[in-house]
PDB file of C-alpha atoms in Angstrom:
ATOM      1  CA  MET A 134      34.166 107.188 -75.054  1.00 56.00           C
ATOM      2  CA  SER A 135      31.855 110.168 -74.792  1.00 67.00           C
ATOM      3  CA  GLU A 136      30.806 112.485 -77.599  1.00 79.00           C
ATOM      4  CA  ARG A 137      33.448 114.691 -79.241  1.00 91.00           C
ATOM      5  CA  VAL A 138      32.792 118.393 -79.713  1.00 95.00           C
ATOM      6  CA  ARG A 139      34.460 120.134 -82.646  1.00 97.00           C
ATOM      7  CA  VAL A 140      36.660 123.010 -81.463  1.00 98.00           C
ATOM      8  CA  ALA A 141      38.347 125.144 -84.111  1.00 98.00           C
ATOM      9  CA  LEU A 142      41.955 125.868 -83.148  1.00 98.00           C
ATOM     10  CA  GLN A 143      44.356 128.445 -84.545  1.00 98.00           C
ATOM     11  CA  ARG A 144      48.072 128.020 -83.948  1.00 98.00           C
ATOM     12  CA  LEU A 145      49.539 131.443 -83.176  1.00 98.00           C
ATOM     13  CA  PRO A 146      53.083 132.450 -84.195  1.00 98.00           C
ATOM     14  CA  ASP A 147      54.483 131.785 -80.693  1.00 97.00           C
ATOM     15  CA  GLY A 148      53.014 128.269 -80.828  1.00 98.00           C
ATOM     16  CA  GLU A 149      54.868 127.138 -83.963  1.00 98.00           C
ATOM     17  CA  GLY A 150      56.446 123.741 -83.465  1.00 98.00           C
ATOM     18  CA  LEU A 151      54.603 122.967 -80.223  1.00 98.00           C
ATOM     19  CA  PRO A 152      52.192 120.054 -79.741  1.00 97.00           C
ATOM     20  CA  LEU A 153      48.495 120.806 -79.987  1.00 97.00           C
ATOM     21  CA  PRO A 154      46.383 120.284 -76.856  1.00 98.00           C
ATOM     22  CA  SER A 155      46.170 116.547 -76.316  1.00 97.00           C
ATOM     23  CA  TYR A 156      44.553 114.012 -74.018  1.00 97.00           C
ATOM     24  CA  MET A 157      47.172 111.891 -72.284  1.00 96.00           C
ATOM     25  CA  SER A 158      44.872 108.898 -71.715  1.00 96.00           C
ATOM     26  CA  ASP A 159      41.785 107.460 -73.387  1.00 94.00           C
ATOM     27  CA  LEU A 160      39.425 108.644 -70.647  1.00 95.00           C
ATOM     28  CA  ALA A 161      41.117 111.947 -69.724  1.00 96.00           C
ATOM     29  CA  ALA A 162      38.743 114.877 -69.208  1.00 96.00           C
ATOM     30  CA  GLY A 163      41.400 117.526 -69.801  1.00 97.00           C
ATOM     31  CA  ALA A 164      43.698 118.119 -72.751  1.00 98.00           C
ATOM     32  CA  ASP A 165      47.183 119.240 -71.740  1.00 98.00           C
ATOM     33  CA  LEU A 166      48.283 122.734 -72.759  1.00 98.00           C
ATOM     34  CA  CYS A 167      51.932 123.550 -73.445  1.00 98.00           C
ATOM     35  CA  ALA A 168      53.892 126.661 -72.558  1.00 98.00           C
ATOM     36  CA  ALA A 169      54.703 128.785 -75.605  1.00 98.00           C
ATOM     37  CA  VAL A 170      57.394 130.844 -73.890  1.00 98.00           C
ATOM     38  CA  ARG A 171      60.280 131.958 -76.128  1.00 97.00           C
ATOM     39  CA  GLU A 172      62.826 131.543 -73.319  1.00 98.00           C
ATOM     40  CA  ASP A 173      62.781 129.941 -69.886  1.00 98.00           C
ATOM     41  CA  LEU A 174      60.530 131.701 -67.387  1.00 98.00           C
ATOM     42  CA  THR A 175      61.482 131.402 -63.718  1.00 98.00           C
ATOM     43  CA  LEU A 176      58.629 131.718 -61.243  1.00 98.00           C
ATOM     44  CA  LEU A 177      60.010 132.589 -57.842  1.00 98.00           C
ATOM     45  CA  PRO A 178      58.091 131.421 -54.752  1.00 98.00           C
ATOM     46  CA  GLY A 179      54.959 133.569 -54.464  1.00 98.00           C
ATOM     47  CA  ALA A 180      55.247 134.824 -58.063  1.00 98.00           C
ATOM     48  CA  ARG A 181      52.700 134.511 -60.842  1.00 98.00           C
ATOM     49  CA  ALA A 182      52.809 135.019 -64.608  1.00 98.00           C
ATOM     50  CA  LEU A 183      50.563 134.830 -67.635  1.00 98.00           C
ATOM     51  CA  VAL A 184      52.028 132.030 -69.742  1.00 98.00           C
ATOM     52  CA  PRO A 185      51.056 131.881 -73.426  1.00 98.00           C
ATOM     53  CA  THR A 186      49.962 128.580 -74.954  1.00 98.00           C
ATOM     54  CA  GLY A 187      50.391 129.594 -78.591  1.00 98.00           C
ATOM     55  CA  ILE A 188      46.779 128.861 -79.532  1.00 98.00           C
ATOM     56  CA  ALA A 189      43.408 130.539 -79.932  1.00 98.00           C
ATOM     57  CA  ILE A 190      40.156 128.570 -80.066  1.00 98.00           C
ATOM     58  CA  ALA A 191      36.572 128.953 -81.246  1.00 98.00           C
ATOM     59  CA  LEU A 192      34.104 126.991 -79.157  1.00 98.00           C
ATOM     60  CA  PRO A 193      30.636 126.182 -80.465  1.00 98.00           C
ATOM     61  CA  PRO A 194      27.708 128.015 -78.853  1.00 97.00           C
ATOM     62  CA  GLY A 195      26.593 126.298 -75.651  1.00 97.00           C
ATOM     63  CA  TYR A 196      30.137 125.317 -74.587  1.00 98.00           C
ATOM     64  CA  GLU A 197      32.946 126.762 -72.515  1.00 98.00           C
ATOM     65  CA  ALA A 198      36.549 125.750 -71.982  1.00 98.00           C
ATOM     66  CA  GLN A 199      37.980 125.629 -68.478  1.00 98.00           C
ATOM     67  CA  ILE A 200      41.663 126.056 -67.696  1.00 98.00           C
ATOM     68  CA  ARG A 201      42.634 123.845 -64.759  1.00 97.00           C
ATOM     69  CA  PRO A 202      45.874 123.023 -62.937  1.00 97.00           C
ATOM     70  CA  ARG A 203      47.849 119.848 -63.537  1.00 96.00           C
ATOM     71  CA  SER A 204      47.784 117.840 -60.334  1.00 95.00           C
ATOM     72  CA  GLY A 205      51.388 116.668 -60.675  1.00 95.00           C
ATOM     73  CA  LEU A 206      52.724 120.234 -60.862  1.00 96.00           C
ATOM     74  CA  ALA A 207      50.634 121.216 -57.861  1.00 96.00           C
ATOM     75  CA  LEU A 208      51.782 118.277 -55.728  1.00 96.00           C
ATOM     76  CA  LYS A 209      55.439 118.122 -56.745  1.00 97.00           C
ATOM     77  CA  ALA A 210      56.278 121.808 -57.171  1.00 97.00           C
ATOM     78  CA  GLY A 211      53.426 123.806 -55.627  1.00 97.00           C
ATOM     79  CA  VAL A 212      52.643 125.312 -59.052  1.00 98.00           C
ATOM     80  CA  THR A 213      48.994 125.902 -59.819  1.00 98.00           C
ATOM     81  CA  CYS A 214      46.681 128.061 -61.903  1.00 97.00           C
ATOM     82  CA  LEU A 215      45.146 131.186 -60.459  1.00 95.00           C
ATOM     83  CA  ASN A 216      41.553 132.075 -61.309  1.00 91.00           C
ATOM     84  CA  THR A 217      40.826 128.394 -61.597  1.00 91.00           C
ATOM     85  CA  PRO A 218      38.965 127.138 -63.321  1.00 94.00           C
ATOM     86  CA  GLY A 219      39.569 129.954 -65.777  1.00 95.00           C
ATOM     87  CA  THR A 220      36.677 130.219 -68.205  1.00 97.00           C
ATOM     88  CA  ILE A 221      36.975 130.707 -71.945  1.00 98.00           C
ATOM     89  CA  ASP A 222      33.600 131.759 -73.325  1.00 98.00           C
ATOM     90  CA  ALA A 223      32.305 130.607 -76.708  1.00 98.00           C
ATOM     91  CA  ASP A 224      32.599 134.132 -78.139  1.00 98.00           C
ATOM     92  CA  TYR A 225      36.255 134.726 -77.100  1.00 98.00           C
ATOM     93  CA  ARG A 226      38.764 134.574 -79.953  1.00 98.00           C
ATOM     94  CA  GLY A 227      41.978 135.823 -78.338  1.00 98.00           C
ATOM     95  CA  PRO A 228      45.084 133.928 -77.296  1.00 98.00           C
ATOM     96  CA  VAL A 229      44.687 131.274 -74.620  1.00 98.00           C
ATOM     97  CA  GLY A 230      46.908 132.051 -71.654  1.00 98.00           C
ATOM     98  CA  VAL A 231      47.437 130.340 -68.328  1.00 98.00           C
ATOM     99  CA  ILE A 232      47.977 132.278 -65.093  1.00 98.00           C
ATOM    100  CA  LEU A 233      50.560 130.151 -63.299  1.00 98.00           C
ATOM    101  CA  ALA A 234      51.433 130.758 -59.647  1.00 98.00           C
ATOM    102  CA  ASN A 235      54.286 129.274 -57.671  1.00 98.00           C
ATOM    103  CA  LEU A 236      52.951 128.481 -54.207  1.00 98.00           C
ATOM    104  CA  GLY A 237      55.957 126.269 -53.516  1.00 97.00           C
ATOM    105  CA  SER A 238      59.134 127.080 -51.625  1.00 97.00           C
ATOM    106  CA  GLU A 239      61.577 126.779 -54.565  1.00 97.00           C
ATOM    107  CA  PRO A 240      61.869 128.670 -57.877  1.00 98.00           C
ATOM    108  CA  PHE A 241      60.083 126.871 -60.719  1.00 98.00           C
ATOM    109  CA  VAL A 242      61.280 127.083 -64.316  1.00 98.00           C
ATOM    110  CA  VAL A 243      58.726 127.001 -67.148  1.00 98.00           C
ATOM    111  CA  ARG A 244      60.334 125.844 -70.396  1.00 98.00           C
ATOM    112  CA  ARG A 245      59.008 125.977 -73.929  1.00 98.00           C
ATOM    113  CA  GLY A 246      56.788 122.953 -74.542  1.00 98.00           C
ATOM    114  CA  ASP A 247      56.231 122.112 -70.855  1.00 98.00           C
ATOM    115  CA  ARG A 248      52.734 120.819 -70.135  1.00 98.00           C
ATOM    116  CA  ILE A 249      51.457 123.498 -67.743  1.00 98.00           C
ATOM    117  CA  ALA A 250      47.669 123.149 -67.476  1.00 98.00           C
ATOM    118  CA  GLN A 251      44.613 121.281 -68.719  1.00 98.00           C
ATOM    119  CA  LEU A 252      41.792 122.478 -70.934  1.00 98.00           C
ATOM    120  CA  VAL A 253      38.361 120.950 -70.283  1.00 98.00           C
ATOM    121  CA  VAL A 254      35.500 121.608 -72.728  1.00 98.00           C
ATOM    122  CA  ALA A 255      32.104 121.528 -71.045  1.00 97.00           C
ATOM    123  CA  PRO A 256      28.475 122.354 -71.850  1.00 97.00           C
ATOM    124  CA  VAL A 257      27.060 125.590 -70.474  1.00 97.00           C
ATOM    125  CA  VAL A 258      23.598 126.290 -69.091  1.00 96.00           C
ATOM    126  CA  GLN A 259      22.650 129.940 -68.645  1.00 96.00           C
ATOM    127  CA  ALA A 260      20.347 130.759 -65.745  1.00 96.00           C
ATOM    128  CA  ALA A 261      17.123 132.729 -66.005  1.00 97.00           C
ATOM    129  CA  PHE A 262      17.266 134.806 -62.809  1.00 97.00           C
ATOM    130  CA  GLU A 263      13.918 135.491 -61.189  1.00 97.00           C
ATOM    131  CA  ILE A 264      13.258 137.800 -58.246  1.00 98.00           C
ATOM    132  CA  VAL A 265      11.137 136.166 -55.510  1.00 97.00           C
ATOM    133  CA  ALA A 266       9.879 137.424 -52.142  1.00 98.00           C
ATOM    134  CA  GLU A 267      11.575 134.569 -50.278  1.00 96.00           C
ATOM    135  CA  LEU A 268      13.570 131.464 -51.057  1.00 95.00           C
ATOM    136  CA  PRO A 269      12.360 127.935 -50.359  1.00 95.00           C
ATOM    137  CA  THR A 270      13.695 126.579 -47.063  1.00 94.00           C
ATOM    138  CA  THR A 271      16.149 123.706 -46.676  1.00 92.00           C
ATOM    139  CA  VAL A 272      17.597 121.815 -43.709  1.00 88.00           C
ATOM    140  CA  ARG A 273      20.955 123.533 -44.288  1.00 85.00           C
ATOM    141  CA  GLY A 274      19.486 127.006 -44.547  1.00 86.00           C
ATOM    142  CA  GLU A 275      22.098 129.782 -44.514  1.00 86.00           C
ATOM    143  CA  GLY A 276      24.917 127.606 -43.203  1.00 80.00           C
ATOM    144  CA  GLY A 277      28.059 127.855 -45.318  1.00 80.00           C
ATOM    145  CA  PHE A 278      31.846 128.028 -45.130  1.00 81.00           C
ATOM    146  CA  GLY A 279      32.309 124.729 -43.306  1.00 77.00           C
ATOM    147  CA  SER A 280      29.016 124.737 -41.430  1.00 75.00           C
ATOM    148  CA  THR A 281      28.512 121.033 -42.153  1.00 76.00           C
ATOM    149  CA  GLY A 282      31.704 120.146 -40.247  1.00 77.00           C
ATOM    150  CA  LEU A 283      34.753 118.027 -41.056  1.00 77.00           C
ATOM    151  CA  ALA A 284      33.971 114.566 -39.714  1.00 78.00           C
ATOM    152  CA  SER A 285      31.332 112.169 -41.040  1.00 74.00           C
TER     153      SER A 285
END
């Protein structure tokens, strides 16, 4: 197992009685986050909503937390996270929320305690931006947005 980073967690009033973020397997990268909705929330096809998780966190300097979709929800129901990965900076102390979107063709019901997203804690490197007259060349050059093709 890799190193563990201490993350202070505050349970907010809407998170009372809900499980804390947890890893569902020994080698999981993401800890599942639960919905802290007070009543069922129905996401119609094409709709989105900010879903509370009932927690706030304090990350140590040099780390971020990323909010990512759960693959099973995406595949089975077409439900994903917008603004993904969502970034929680080390100096943010507000409630953790998940922007869920229903890209599927059927309404999707979010119930209290449902596992709706994953939280991944990762190290951060800040760049030192430097203005230069020209960039070093590469074989790829300015090609982007599929310029390398689809087939091997």
